Coordinates of C-alpha atoms in Angstrom, one line a residue:
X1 CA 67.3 -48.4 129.3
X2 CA 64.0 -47.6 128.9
X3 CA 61.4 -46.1 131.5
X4 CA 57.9 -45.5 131.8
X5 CA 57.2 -42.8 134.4
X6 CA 53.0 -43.1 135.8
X7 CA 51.5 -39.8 136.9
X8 CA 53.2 -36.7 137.6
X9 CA 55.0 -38.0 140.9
X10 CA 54.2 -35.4 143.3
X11 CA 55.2 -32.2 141.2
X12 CA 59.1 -34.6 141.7
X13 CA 58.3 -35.1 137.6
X14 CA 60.9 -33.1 135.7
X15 CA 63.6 -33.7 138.2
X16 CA 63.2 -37.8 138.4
X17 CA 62.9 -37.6 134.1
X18 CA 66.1 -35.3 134.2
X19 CA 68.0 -38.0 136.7
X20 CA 67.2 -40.4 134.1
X21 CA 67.8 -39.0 131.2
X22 CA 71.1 -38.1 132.6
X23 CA 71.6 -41.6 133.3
X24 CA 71.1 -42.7 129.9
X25 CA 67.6 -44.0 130.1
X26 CA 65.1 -43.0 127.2
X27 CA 61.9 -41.7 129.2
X28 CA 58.0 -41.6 128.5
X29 CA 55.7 -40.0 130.8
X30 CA 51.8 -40.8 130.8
X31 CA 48.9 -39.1 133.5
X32 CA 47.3 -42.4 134.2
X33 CA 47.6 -46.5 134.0
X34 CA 45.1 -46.4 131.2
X35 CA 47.2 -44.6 129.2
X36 CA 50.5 -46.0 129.9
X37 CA 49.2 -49.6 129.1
X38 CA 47.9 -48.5 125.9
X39 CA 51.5 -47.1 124.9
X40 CA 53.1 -50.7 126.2
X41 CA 50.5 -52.4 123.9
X42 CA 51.1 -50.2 121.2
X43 CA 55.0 -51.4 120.8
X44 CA 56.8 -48.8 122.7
X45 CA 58.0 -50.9 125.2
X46 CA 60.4 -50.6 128.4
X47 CA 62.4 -52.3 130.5
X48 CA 61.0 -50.2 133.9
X49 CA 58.3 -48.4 135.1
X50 CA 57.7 -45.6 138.3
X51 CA 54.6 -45.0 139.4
X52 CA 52.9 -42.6 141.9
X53 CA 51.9 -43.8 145.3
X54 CA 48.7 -41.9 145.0
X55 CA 47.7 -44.2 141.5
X56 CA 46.7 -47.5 142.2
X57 CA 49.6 -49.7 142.1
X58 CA 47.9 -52.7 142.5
X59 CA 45.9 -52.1 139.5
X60 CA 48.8 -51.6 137.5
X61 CA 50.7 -54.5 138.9
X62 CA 47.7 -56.5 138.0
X63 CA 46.9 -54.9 134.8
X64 CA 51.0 -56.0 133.5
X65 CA 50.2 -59.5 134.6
X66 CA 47.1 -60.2 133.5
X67 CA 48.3 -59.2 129.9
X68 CA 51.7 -61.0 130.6
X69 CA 53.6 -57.8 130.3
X70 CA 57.2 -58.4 131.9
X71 CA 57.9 -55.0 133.4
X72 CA 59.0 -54.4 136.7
X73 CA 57.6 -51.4 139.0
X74 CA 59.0 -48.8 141.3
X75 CA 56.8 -47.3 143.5
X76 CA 57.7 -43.3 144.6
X77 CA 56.3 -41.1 147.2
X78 CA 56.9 -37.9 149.4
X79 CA 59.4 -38.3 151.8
X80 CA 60.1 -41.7 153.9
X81 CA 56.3 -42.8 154.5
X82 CA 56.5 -46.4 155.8
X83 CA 53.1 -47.2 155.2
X84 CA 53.4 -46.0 151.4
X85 CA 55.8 -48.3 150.9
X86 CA 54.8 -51.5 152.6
X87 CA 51.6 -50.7 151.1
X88 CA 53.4 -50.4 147.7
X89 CA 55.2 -53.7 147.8
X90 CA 52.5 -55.7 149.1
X91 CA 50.8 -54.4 146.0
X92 CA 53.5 -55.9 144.0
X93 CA 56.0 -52.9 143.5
X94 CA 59.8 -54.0 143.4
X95 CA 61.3 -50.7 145.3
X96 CA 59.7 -48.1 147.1
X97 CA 61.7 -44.7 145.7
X98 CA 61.2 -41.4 148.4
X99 CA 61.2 -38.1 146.7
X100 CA 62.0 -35.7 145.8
X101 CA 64.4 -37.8 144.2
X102 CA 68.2 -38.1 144.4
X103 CA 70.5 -38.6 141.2
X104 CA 72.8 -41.6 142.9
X105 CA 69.3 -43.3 144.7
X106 CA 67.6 -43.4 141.1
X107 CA 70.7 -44.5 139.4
X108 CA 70.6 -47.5 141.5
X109 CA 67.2 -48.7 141.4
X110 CA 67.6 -48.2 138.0
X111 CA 70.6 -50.9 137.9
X112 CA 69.3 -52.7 140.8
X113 CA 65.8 -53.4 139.4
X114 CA 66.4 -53.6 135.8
X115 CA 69.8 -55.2 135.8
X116 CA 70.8 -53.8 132.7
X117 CA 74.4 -54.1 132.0
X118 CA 76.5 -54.1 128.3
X119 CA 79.8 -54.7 129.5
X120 CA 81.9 -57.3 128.3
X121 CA 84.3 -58.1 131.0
X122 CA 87.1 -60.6 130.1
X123 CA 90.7 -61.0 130.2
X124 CA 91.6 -64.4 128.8
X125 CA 92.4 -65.2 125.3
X126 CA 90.2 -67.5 124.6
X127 CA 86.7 -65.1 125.0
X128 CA 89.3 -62.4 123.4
X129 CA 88.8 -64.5 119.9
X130 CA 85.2 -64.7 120.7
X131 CA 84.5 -60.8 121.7
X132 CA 86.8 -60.0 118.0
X133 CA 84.3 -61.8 116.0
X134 CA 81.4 -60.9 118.1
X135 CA 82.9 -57.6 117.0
X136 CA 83.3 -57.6 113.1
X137 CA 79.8 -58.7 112.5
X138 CA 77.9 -57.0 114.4
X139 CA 77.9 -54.7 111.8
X140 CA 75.9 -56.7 109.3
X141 CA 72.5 -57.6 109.4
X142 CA 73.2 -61.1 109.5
X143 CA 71.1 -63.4 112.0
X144 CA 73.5 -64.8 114.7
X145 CA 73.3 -68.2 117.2
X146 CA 75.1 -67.5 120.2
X147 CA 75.6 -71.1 121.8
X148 CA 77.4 -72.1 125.6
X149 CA 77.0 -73.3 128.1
X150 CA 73.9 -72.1 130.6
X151 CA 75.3 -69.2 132.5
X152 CA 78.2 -67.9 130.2
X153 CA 76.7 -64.7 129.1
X154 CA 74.7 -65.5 126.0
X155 CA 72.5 -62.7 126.4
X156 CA 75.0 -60.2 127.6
X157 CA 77.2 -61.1 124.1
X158 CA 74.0 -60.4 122.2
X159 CA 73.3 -57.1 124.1
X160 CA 77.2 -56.3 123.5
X161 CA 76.6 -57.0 119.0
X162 CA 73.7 -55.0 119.2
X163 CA 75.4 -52.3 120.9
X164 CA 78.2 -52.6 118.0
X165 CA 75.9 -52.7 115.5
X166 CA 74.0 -49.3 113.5
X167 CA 70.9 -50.5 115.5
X168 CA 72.4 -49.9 118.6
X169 CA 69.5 -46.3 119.3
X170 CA 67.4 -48.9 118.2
X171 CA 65.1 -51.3 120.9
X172 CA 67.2 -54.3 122.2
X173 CA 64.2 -56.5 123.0
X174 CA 64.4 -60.2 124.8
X175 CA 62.5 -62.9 124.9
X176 CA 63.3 -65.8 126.6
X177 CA 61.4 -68.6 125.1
X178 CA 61.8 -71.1 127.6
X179 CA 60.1 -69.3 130.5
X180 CA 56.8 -68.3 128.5
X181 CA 54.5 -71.4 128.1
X182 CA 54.1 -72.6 124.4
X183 CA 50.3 -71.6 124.2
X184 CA 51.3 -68.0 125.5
X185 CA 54.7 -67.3 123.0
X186 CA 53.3 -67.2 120.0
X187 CA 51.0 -63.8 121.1
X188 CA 54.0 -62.8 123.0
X189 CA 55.6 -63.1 119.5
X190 CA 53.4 -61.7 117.3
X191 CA 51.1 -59.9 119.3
X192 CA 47.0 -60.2 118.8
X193 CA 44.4 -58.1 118.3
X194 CA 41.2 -57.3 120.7
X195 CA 39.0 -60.9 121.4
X196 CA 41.2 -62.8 119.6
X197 CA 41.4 -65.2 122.7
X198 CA 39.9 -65.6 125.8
X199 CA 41.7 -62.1 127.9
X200 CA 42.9 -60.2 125.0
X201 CA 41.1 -57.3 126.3
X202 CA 43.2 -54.5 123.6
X203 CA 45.2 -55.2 120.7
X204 CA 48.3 -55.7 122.2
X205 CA 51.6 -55.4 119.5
X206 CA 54.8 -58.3 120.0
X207 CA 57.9 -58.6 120.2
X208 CA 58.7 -58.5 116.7
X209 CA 56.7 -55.2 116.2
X210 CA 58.2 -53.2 119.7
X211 CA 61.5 -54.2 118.3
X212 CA 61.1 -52.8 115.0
X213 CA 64.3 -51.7 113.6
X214 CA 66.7 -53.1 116.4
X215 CA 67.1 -56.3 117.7
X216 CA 65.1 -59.4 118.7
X217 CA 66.8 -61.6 121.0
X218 CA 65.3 -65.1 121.0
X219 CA 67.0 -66.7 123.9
X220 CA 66.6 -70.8 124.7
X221 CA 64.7 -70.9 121.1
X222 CA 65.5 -75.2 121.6
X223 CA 62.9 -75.2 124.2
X224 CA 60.2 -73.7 120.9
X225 CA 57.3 -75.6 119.8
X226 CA 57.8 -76.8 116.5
X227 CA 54.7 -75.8 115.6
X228 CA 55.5 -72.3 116.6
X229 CA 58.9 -72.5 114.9
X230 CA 57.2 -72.5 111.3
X231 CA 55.7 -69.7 111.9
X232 CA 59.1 -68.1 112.5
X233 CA 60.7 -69.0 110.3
X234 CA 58.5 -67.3 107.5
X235 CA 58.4 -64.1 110.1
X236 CA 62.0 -64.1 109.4
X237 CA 62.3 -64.9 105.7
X238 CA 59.6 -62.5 104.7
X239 CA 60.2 -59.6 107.4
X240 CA 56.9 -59.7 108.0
X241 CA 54.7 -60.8 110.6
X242 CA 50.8 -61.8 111.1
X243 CA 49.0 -60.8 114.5
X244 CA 47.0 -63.3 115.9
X245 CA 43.4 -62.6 115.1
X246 CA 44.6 -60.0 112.7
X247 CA 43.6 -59.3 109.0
X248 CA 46.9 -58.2 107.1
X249 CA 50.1 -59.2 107.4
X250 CA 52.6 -56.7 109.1
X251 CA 56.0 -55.4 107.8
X252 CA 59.1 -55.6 110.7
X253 CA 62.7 -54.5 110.0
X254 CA 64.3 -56.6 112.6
X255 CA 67.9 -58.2 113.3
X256 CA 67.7 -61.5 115.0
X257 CA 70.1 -63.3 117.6
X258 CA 69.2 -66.5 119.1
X259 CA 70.8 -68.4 121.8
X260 CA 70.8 -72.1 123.1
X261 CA 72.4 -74.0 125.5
X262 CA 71.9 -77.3 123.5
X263 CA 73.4 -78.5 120.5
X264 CA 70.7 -77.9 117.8
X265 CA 71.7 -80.3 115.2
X266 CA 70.9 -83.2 117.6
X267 CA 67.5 -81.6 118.6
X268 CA 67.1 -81.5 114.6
X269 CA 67.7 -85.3 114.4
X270 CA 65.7 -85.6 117.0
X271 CA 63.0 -83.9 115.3
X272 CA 62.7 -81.4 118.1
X273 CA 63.7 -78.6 115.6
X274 CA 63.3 -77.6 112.1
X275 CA 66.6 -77.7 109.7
X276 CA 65.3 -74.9 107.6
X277 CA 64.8 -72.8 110.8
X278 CA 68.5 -73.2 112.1
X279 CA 70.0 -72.5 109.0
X280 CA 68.2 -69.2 109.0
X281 CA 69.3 -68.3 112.4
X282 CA 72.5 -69.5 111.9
X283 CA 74.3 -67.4 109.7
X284 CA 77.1 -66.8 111.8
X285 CA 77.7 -69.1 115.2
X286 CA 79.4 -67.0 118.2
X287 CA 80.4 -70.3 120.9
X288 CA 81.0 -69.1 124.1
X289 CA 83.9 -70.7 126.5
X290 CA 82.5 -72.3 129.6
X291 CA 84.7 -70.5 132.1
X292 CA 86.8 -73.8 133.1
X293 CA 88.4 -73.1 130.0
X294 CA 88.9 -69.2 130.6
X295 CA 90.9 -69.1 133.8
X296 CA 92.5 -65.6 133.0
X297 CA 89.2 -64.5 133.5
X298 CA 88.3 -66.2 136.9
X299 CA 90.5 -63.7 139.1
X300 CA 89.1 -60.6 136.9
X301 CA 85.5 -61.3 137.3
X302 CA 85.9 -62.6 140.9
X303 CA 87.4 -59.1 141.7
X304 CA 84.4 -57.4 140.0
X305 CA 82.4 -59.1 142.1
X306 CA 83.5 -58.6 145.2
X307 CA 83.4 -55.0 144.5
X308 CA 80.2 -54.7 142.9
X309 CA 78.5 -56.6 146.2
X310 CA 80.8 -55.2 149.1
X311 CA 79.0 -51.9 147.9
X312 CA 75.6 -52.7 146.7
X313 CA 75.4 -54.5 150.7
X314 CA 77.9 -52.0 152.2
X315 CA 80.4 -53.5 153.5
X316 CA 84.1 -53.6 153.4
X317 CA 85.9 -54.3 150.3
X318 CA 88.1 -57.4 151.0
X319 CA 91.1 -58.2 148.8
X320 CA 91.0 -62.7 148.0
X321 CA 93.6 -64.7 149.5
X322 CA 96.4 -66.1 147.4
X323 CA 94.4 -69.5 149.1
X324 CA 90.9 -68.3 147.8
X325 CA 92.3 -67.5 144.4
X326 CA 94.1 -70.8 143.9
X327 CA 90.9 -72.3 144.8
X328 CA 88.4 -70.1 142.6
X329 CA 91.1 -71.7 139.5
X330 CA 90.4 -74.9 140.4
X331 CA 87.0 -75.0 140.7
X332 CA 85.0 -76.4 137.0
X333 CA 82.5 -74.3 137.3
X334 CA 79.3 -76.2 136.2
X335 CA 77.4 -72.6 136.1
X336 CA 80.1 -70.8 134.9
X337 CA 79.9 -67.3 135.3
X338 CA 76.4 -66.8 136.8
X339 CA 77.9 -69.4 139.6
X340 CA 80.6 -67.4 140.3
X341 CA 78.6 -64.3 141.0
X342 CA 76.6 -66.0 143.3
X343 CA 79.2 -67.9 144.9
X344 CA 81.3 -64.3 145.4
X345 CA 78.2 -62.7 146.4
X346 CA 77.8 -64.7 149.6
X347 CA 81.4 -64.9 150.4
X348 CA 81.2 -60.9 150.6
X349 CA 78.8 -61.7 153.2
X350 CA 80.4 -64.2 155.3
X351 CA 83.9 -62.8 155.5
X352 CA 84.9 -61.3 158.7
X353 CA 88.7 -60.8 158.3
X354 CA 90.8 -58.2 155.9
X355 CA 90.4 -60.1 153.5
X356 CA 88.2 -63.5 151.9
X357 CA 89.8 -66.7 153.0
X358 CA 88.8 -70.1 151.8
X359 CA 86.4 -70.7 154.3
X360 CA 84.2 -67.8 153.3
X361 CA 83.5 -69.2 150.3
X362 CA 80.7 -71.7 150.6
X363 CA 78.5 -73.4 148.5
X364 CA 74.9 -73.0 148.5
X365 CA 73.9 -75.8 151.3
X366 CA 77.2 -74.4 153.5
X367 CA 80.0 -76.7 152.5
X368 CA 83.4 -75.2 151.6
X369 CA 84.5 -75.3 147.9
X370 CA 87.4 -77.1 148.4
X371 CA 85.0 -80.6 148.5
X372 CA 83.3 -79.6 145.3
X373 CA 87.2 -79.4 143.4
X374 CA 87.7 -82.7 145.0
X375 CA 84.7 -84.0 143.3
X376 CA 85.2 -82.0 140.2
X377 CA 81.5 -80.9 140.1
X378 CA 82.2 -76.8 140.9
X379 CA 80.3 -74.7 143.2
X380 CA 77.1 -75.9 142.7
X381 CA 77.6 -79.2 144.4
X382 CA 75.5 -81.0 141.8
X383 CA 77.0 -83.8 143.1
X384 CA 75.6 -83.9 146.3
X385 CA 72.1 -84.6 144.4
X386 CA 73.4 -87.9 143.1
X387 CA 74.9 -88.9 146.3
X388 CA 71.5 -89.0 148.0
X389 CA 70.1 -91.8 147.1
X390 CA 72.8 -94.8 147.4
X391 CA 72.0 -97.9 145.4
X392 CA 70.7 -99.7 148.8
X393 CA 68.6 -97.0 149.7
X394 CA 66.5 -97.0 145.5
X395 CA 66.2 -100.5 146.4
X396 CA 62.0 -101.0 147.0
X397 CA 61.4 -98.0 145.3
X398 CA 59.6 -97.2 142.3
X399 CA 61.6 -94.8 139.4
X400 CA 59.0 -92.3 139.6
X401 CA 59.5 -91.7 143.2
X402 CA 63.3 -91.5 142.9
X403 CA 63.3 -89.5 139.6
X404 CA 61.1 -87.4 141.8
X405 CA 63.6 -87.2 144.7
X406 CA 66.4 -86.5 142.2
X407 CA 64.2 -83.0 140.7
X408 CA 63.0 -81.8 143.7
X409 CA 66.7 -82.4 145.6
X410 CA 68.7 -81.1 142.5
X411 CA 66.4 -77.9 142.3
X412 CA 67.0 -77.1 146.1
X413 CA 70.7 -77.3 145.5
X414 CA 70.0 -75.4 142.9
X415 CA 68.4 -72.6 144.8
X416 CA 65.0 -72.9 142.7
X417 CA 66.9 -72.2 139.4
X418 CA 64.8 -73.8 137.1
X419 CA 67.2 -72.9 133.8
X420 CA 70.3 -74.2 136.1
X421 CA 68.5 -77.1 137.2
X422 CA 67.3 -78.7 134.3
X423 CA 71.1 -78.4 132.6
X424 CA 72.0 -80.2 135.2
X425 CA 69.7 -83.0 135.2
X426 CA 70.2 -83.3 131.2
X427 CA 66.4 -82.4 130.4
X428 CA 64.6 -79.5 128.6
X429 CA 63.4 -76.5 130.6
X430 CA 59.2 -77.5 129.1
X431 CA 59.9 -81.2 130.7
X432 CA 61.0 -79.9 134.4
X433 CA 58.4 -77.7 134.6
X434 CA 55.2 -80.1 133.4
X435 CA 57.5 -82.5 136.2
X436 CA 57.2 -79.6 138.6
X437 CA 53.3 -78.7 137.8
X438 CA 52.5 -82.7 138.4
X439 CA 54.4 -82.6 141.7
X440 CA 52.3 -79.1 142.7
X441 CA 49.3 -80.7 141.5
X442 CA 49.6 -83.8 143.7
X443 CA 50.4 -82.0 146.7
X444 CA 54.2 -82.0 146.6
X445 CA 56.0 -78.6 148.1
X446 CA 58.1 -77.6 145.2
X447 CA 61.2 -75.1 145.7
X448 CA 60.3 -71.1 144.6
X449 CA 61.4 -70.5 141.3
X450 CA 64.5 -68.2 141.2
X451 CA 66.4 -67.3 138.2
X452 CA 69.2 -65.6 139.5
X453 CA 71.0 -62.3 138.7
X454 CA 72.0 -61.2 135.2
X455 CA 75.6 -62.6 134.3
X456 CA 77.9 -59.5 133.2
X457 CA 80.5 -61.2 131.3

């Protein structure tokens, strides 16, 4: 965890930097924004930053987006001063943290905001195999493709290698390639100097530079340009890398892990991928279960989280049901973990009782789970987007207005889950969202995107 404290917050300085440091987070402290985004563009990244209320929050909030900096922000101030803080979060903080600061109030923004979690939390033999091997190369420097399903844990498995590996003191960067638009990755990658492009404003170092002697985790590389993917590939072969606009090539001392959802030798044949590039990356392959096939691990990471929500909303910890658990085994799963969490997470809301029945756990548009085992489709009641339009009622329509239908109903189901939505509609991440931008474009209200909570297994 790493945290980028902005100004002196309020004399509260040394005691929030010893909370954090306590906490295990690695701390830099700058005066001013001007100074604090010339360390992020310099390479020494971090995953969170606190600023004081008496800085301009907006400016910084601004600042991060307008260089496409991916760093959420915690606003702090004296005391409990409601106008501070709707103040700071209309300016685009996250949290609003009073000080002087408390250990156990800091330790939770800290997990709440940045969601940072390396546990591996399983109980079946099947992701036991899977964690073992995960385990005896990590070690190495090899370069690792960690393939599944979406929602398994693909990123939490390469957090868990790097952690296991001599790299772990090292950065653990991410970059998840199918969120950042292809004409944005390559600087995100590689980083550019000043007036390279239109808003470069500073040289600004990538991904492959701030994670210099640790880890690089490439995460959806299928939904990579090809163009971009050549470019990466030498990156990787000569551990070097060339900064757009830039002069001389730059030396890196990297370990890479990429992840995918898709099976890569089809995108190859497909020409959606280069062969050279996967057998770079693909030293080792770590597959990861779907949990339909790890039911020893359905109770565990229920329980988990039912505790881990009953407190974060404060409420009462309910034990499941013999009912509820019989039906959480039964369930397929289509999202696999991150489903689950989601699905656990409301039914900690809704129950009433001592303890979670079957009726408290719904799925997202309110029906119970037991319809979605009778249709086989899991919790996400994918389903129910199919079963909208009938045969009689497509009849007189064109297919661009019921593929249209079909997105827009499957991404509502999907509780704007754009990564979620296009596995279940069989497409790439890059087509739903040029499908999305044409809908905005012509008018069409299109679901908030929402990604959804970290999966911890």
């Amino acid at each position: 965890m790493r945290l980028i404290i902005f100004g002196t917050l309020n004399g509260q300085i040394g005691a929030a930097t010893r909370i954090a440091l306590q906490r295990g987070a690695k701390v830099i402290q700058v005066e001013d924004i001007e100074q604090g985004l010339n360390t992020l563009r310099s390479g020494r990244g971090a995953d969170l930053a606190m600023i004081d209320v008496s800085l301009d929050v907006k400016h910084l909030v601004d600042s991060l987006k307008a260089e496409r900096i991916n760093l959420p922000v915690v606003a702090c101030g004296i005391g409990n001063d409601a106008r501070a803080a709707v103040a700071a979060i209309r300016a685009g903080a996250k949290e609003y943290l009073p000080l002087p600061p408390e250990a156990d109030l800091i330790a939770a923004v800290l997990e709440a905001v940045a969601e940072e979690s390396h546990q591996m939390l399983f109980r079946d033999p099947a992701m036991g195999q899977v964690v073992r091997l995960a385990e005896q190369i990590a070690p190495s420097g090899a370069s690792i493709m960690i393939t599944g399903e979406s929602g398994t844990g693909k990123e939490v498995m390469a957090r868990f290698i790097h952690m296991k590996s001599p790299r772990s003191d090292k950065p653990f960067v991410s970059v998840n390639c199918a969120a950042i638009p292809d004409t944005l990755l390559e600087s995100e990658l590689f980083g550019h100097e000043k007036g390279a492009f239109t808003g470069a404003v500073a040289r600004r170092l990538g991904k492959f530079e701030e994670a210099n002697g640790g880890t690089l985790l490439l995460d959806e590389i299928s939904e990579m340009d090809v163009r971009l993917q050549a470019k990466l590939l030498r990156a990787i072969q000569e551990r070097e890398i060339d900064r757009i606009g830039g002069s001389k090539p730059v030396k890196v001392d990297i370990r890479v892990i990429a992840t995918s959802n898709r099976n890569l030798a089809d995108e190859v044949a497909k020409g959606n991928f280069r062969e050279d590039l996967l057998f770079r990356l693909n030293v080792v392959n770590i597959k990861l279960p779907p949990l339909r096939q790890r039911p020893a691990d359905i109770e565990m990471l229920s329980t988990f989280f039912v505790k881990k929500y009953a407190e974060a909303n404060g409420v009462p910890e309910r034990p499941m049901s013999p009912a509820t658990l019989e039906a959480l085994r039964l369930a397929p799963w289509r999202g696999n973990v991150r489903e689950l969490e989601n699905t656990m997470h409301r039914a900690v809301l809704l129950a009433m009782g001592s303890q979670i029945e079957l009726a408290d756990v719904r799925l997202p548009d309110g029906s119970a789970l037991t319809e979605a085992i009778g249709r086989g489709t899991g919790a996400t009641a994918e389903a129910s987007a199919g079963e909208a339009g009938t045969p009689a009622n497509m009849v007189g329509r064109t297919v661009a207005d019921v593929e249209r239908d079909l997105i827009i109903d499957t991404l509502k189901h999907c509780l704007g889950n754009r990564t979620h939505a296009a596995t279940i509609l069989g497409i790439s991440i890059r087509t739903l969202r040029n499908k999305l931008k044409q809908y905005s474009d012509e008018g069409l209200a299109v679901p908030a995107a929402n990604e959804g909570t970290r999966v911890t297994a």
